[in-house]
Short mmCIF file of C-alpha atoms and ligand atoms in Angstrom, two decimals:
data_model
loop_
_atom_site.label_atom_id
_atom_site.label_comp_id
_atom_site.label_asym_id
_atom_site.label_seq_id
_atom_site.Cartn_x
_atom_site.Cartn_y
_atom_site.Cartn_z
CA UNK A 7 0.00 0.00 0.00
CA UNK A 8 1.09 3.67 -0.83
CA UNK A 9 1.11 6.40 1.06
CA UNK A 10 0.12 9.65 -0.44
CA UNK A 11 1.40 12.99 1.47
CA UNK A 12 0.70 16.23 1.07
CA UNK A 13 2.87 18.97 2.31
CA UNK A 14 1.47 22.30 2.90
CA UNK A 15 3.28 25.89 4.09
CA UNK A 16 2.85 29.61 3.10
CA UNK A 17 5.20 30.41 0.71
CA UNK A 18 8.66 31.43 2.68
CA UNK A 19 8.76 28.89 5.74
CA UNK A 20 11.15 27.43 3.72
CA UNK A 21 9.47 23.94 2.24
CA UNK A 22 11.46 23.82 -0.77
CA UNK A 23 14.85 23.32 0.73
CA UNK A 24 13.38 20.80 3.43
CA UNK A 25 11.76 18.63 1.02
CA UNK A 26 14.61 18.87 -1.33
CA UNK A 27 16.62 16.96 1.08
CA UNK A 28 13.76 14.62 2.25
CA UNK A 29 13.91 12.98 -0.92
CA UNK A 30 17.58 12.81 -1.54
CA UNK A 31 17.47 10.33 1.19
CA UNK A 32 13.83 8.79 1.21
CA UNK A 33 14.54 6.96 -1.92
CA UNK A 34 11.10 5.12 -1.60
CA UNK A 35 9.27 8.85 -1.81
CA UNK A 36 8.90 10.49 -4.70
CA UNK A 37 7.42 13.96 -5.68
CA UNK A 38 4.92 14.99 -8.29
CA UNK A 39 6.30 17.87 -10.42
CA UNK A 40 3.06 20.51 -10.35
CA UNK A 41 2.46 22.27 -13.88
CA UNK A 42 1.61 26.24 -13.10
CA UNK A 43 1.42 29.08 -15.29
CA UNK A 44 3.58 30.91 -13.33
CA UNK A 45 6.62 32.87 -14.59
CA UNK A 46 9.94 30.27 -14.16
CA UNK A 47 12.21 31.99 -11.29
CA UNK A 48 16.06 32.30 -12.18
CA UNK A 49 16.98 29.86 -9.85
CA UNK A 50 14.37 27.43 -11.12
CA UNK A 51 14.85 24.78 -13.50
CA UNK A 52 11.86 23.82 -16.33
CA UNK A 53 10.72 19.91 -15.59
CA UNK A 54 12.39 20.22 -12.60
CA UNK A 55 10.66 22.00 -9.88
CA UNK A 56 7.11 22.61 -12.14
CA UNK A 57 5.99 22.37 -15.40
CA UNK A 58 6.04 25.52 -16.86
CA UNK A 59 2.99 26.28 -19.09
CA UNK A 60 0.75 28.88 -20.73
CA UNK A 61 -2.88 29.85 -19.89
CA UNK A 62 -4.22 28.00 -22.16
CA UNK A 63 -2.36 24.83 -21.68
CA UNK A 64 -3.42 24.92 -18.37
CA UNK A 65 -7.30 25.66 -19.36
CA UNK A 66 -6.91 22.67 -22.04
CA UNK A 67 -5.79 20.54 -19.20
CA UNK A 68 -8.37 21.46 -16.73
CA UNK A 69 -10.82 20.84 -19.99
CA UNK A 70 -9.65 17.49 -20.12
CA UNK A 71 -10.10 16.54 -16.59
CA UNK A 72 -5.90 15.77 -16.32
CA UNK A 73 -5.51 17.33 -13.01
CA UNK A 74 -6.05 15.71 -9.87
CA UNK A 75 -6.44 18.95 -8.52
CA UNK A 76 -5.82 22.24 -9.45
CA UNK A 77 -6.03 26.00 -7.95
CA UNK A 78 -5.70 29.58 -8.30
CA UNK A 79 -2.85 30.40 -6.14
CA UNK A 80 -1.75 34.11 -5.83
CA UNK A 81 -2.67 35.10 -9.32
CA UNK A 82 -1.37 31.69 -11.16
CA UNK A 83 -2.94 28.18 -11.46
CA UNK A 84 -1.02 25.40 -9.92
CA UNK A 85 -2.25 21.88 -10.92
CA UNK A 86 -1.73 18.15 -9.72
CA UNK A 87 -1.31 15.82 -12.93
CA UNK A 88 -3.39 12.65 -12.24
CA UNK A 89 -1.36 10.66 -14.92
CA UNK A 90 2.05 11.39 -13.20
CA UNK A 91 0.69 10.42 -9.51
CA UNK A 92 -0.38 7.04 -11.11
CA UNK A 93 3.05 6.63 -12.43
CA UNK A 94 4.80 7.59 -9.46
CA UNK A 95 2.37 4.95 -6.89
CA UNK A 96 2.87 2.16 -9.82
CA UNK A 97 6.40 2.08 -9.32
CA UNK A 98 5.42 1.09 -5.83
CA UNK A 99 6.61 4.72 -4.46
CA UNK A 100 5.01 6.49 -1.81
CA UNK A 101 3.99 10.14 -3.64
CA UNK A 102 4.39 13.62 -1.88
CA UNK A 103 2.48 16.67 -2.71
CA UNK A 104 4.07 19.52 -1.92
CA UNK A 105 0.59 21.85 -2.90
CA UNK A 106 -1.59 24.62 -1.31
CA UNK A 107 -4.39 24.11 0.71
CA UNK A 108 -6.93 24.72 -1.64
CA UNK A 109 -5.54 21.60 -3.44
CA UNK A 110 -4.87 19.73 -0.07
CA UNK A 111 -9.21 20.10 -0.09
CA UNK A 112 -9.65 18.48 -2.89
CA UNK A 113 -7.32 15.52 -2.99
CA UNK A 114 -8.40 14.20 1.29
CA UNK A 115 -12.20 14.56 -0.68
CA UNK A 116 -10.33 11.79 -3.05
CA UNK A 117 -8.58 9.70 -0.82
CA UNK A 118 -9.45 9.39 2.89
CA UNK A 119 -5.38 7.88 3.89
CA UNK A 120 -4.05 11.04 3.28
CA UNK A 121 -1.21 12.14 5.70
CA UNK A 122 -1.69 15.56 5.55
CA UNK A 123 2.02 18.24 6.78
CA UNK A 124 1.51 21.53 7.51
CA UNK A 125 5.08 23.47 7.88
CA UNK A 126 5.30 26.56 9.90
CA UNK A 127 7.77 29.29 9.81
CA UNK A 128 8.64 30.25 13.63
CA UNK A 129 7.39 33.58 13.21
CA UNK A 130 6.01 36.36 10.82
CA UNK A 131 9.65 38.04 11.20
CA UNK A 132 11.66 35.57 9.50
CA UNK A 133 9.02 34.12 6.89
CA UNK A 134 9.53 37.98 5.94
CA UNK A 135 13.18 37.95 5.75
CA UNK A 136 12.72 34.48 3.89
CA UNK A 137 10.57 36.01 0.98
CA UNK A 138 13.01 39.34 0.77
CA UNK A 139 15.96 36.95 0.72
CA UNK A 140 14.95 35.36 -1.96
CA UNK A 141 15.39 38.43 -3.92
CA UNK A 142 14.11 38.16 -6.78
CA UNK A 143 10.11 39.41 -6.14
CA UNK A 144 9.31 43.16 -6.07
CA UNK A 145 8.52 44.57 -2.84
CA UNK A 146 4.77 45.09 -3.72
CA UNK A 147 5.11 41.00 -4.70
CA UNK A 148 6.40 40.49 -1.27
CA UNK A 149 3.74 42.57 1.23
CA UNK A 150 0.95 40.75 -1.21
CA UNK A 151 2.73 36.85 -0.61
CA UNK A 152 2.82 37.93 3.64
CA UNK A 153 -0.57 38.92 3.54
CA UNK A 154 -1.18 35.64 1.46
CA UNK A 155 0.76 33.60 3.77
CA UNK A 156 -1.21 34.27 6.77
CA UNK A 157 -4.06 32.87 5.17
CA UNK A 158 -2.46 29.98 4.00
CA UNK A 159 -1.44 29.50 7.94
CA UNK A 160 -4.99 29.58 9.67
CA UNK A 161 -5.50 26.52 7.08
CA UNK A 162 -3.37 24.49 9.54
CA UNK A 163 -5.81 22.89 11.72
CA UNK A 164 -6.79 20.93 8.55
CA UNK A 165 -3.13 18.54 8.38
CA UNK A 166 -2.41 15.91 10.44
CA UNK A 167 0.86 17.10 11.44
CA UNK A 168 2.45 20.19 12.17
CA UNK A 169 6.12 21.24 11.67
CA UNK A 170 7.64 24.29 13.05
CA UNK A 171 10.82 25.08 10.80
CA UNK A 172 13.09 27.08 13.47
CA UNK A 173 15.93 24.80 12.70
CA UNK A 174 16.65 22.84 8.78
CA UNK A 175 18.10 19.88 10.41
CA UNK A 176 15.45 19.21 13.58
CA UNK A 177 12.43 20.08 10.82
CA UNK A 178 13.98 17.67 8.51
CA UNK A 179 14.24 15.29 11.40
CA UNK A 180 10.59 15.55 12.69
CA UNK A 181 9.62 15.65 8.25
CA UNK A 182 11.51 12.00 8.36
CA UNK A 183 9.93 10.58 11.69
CA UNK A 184 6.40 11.17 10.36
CA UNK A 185 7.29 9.34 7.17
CA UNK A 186 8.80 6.49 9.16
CA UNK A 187 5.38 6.73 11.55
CA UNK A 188 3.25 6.82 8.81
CA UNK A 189 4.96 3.38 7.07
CA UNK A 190 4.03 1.72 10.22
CA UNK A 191 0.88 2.75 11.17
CA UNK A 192 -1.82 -0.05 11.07
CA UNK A 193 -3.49 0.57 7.77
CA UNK A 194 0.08 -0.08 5.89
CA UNK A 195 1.40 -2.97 8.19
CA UNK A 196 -1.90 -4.84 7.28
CA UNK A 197 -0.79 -4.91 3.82
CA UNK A 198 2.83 -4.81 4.00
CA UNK A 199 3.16 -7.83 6.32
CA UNK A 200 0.21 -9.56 5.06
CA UNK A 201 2.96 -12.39 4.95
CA UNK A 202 3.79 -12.21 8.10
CA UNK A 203 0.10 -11.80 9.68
CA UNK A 204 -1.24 -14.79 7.82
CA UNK A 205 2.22 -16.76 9.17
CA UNK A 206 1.44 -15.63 12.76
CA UNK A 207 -2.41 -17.30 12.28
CA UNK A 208 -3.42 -13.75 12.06
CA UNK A 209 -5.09 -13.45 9.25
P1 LIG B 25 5.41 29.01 -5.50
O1 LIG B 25 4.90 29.89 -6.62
O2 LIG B 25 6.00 29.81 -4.36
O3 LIG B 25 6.31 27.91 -5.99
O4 LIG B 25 4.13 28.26 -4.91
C1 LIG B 25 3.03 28.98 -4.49
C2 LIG B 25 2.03 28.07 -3.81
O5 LIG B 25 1.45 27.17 -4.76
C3 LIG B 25 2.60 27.20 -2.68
O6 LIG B 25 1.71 27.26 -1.59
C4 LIG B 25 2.60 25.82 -3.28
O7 LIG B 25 2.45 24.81 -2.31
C5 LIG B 25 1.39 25.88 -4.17
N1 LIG B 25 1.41 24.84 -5.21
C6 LIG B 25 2.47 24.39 -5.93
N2 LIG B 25 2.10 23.42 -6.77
C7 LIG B 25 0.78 23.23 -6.57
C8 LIG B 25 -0.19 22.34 -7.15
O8 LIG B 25 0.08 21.51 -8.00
N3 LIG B 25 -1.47 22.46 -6.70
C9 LIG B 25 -1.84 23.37 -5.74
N4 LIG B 25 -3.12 23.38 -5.35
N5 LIG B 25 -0.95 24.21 -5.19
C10 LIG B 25 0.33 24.15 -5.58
#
């Protein structure tokens, strides 16, 4: 049995960079690459970290019911391809969704064994100094994402877990111990050690 997760934050508490490393060591987990219309950032790679596409891509996509889910964040659409999740879970990976809240709706209405993240910056001060230091947003861009982000936050109460990023390596810890939780909770043993149960008279 897969696991689907879905890892939310406002933009700034520094996801990215957390579940970057995540998955270079969870080889087992694998993330979805979102298609958006939004404009590629320098340090962003096409393919890489989104699909990169035009309005009407998008729309022809939505039209053709490809998305798993799909939302107007800030002023761009960011989407969920149902086609690569499939791929990703037939490979016998464990798929991560690293997608708003909005979208985080629509995919628990989906599937109920969801394991739904929530990251947290450890206050407004640095998730500030986090979108400035990126540097690359205009400062009209920036007050507009804060004021954004503190919506996305009172969505928390909605995850199954919270993380508090004060510190990359103690976030990334707490990010790996609910993945190892989450492989042994009862629901995924039953499958996974089917074996096992029907050995022990279990089953
Ligand atoms: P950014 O533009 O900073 O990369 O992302 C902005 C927001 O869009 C973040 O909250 C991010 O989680 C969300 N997002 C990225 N991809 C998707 C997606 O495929 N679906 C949804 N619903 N949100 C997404």
């Amino acid at each position: 049995m897969n696991t689907l997760f879905i890892i939310s934050a406002p933009s700034g508490a520094g996801k990215t960079s957390l579940l970057k490393a995540l998955l270079e060591e969870e080889t087992h987990l694998q993330a979805s690459i979102s298609y958006t219309t939004r404009p590629k950032r320098v340090d962003e790679k096409k393919d890489v970290h989104y699909h990169f596409v035009s309005d009407s891509a998008f729309k022809d996509m939505i039209q053709k019911q490809d998305f798993l889910e799909y939302a107007r964040v800030f002023e761009h659409y960011y989407g969920t391809s149902k086609q690569q999740v499939e791929d990703i879970l037939k490979q016998g990976k464990d798929v991560i969704l690293e997608i708003d809240w909005q979208g985080a709706r629509q995919v628990r209405a989906l599937f109920k064994e969801t394991v739904g993240i929530f990251i947290v910056p450890p206050s407004l001060a640095s998730l500030q100094e986090r979108l400035e230091g990126r540097g690359q947003d205009k400062p009209a861009t920036i007050q507009r994402r804060l004021s954004e982000a503190k919506q996305e936050l009172s969505h928390y109460k909605e995850y199954d877990y919270l993380v508090v990023n004060d510190h990359f390596d103690s976030a990334l810890k707490s990010l790996r111990s609910i993945i190892e939780a989450s492989s042994l909770s009862m629901a995924v043993q039953k499958v996974r050690q089917g074996s096992l149960l029907r050995h022990l008279g279990l089953v």
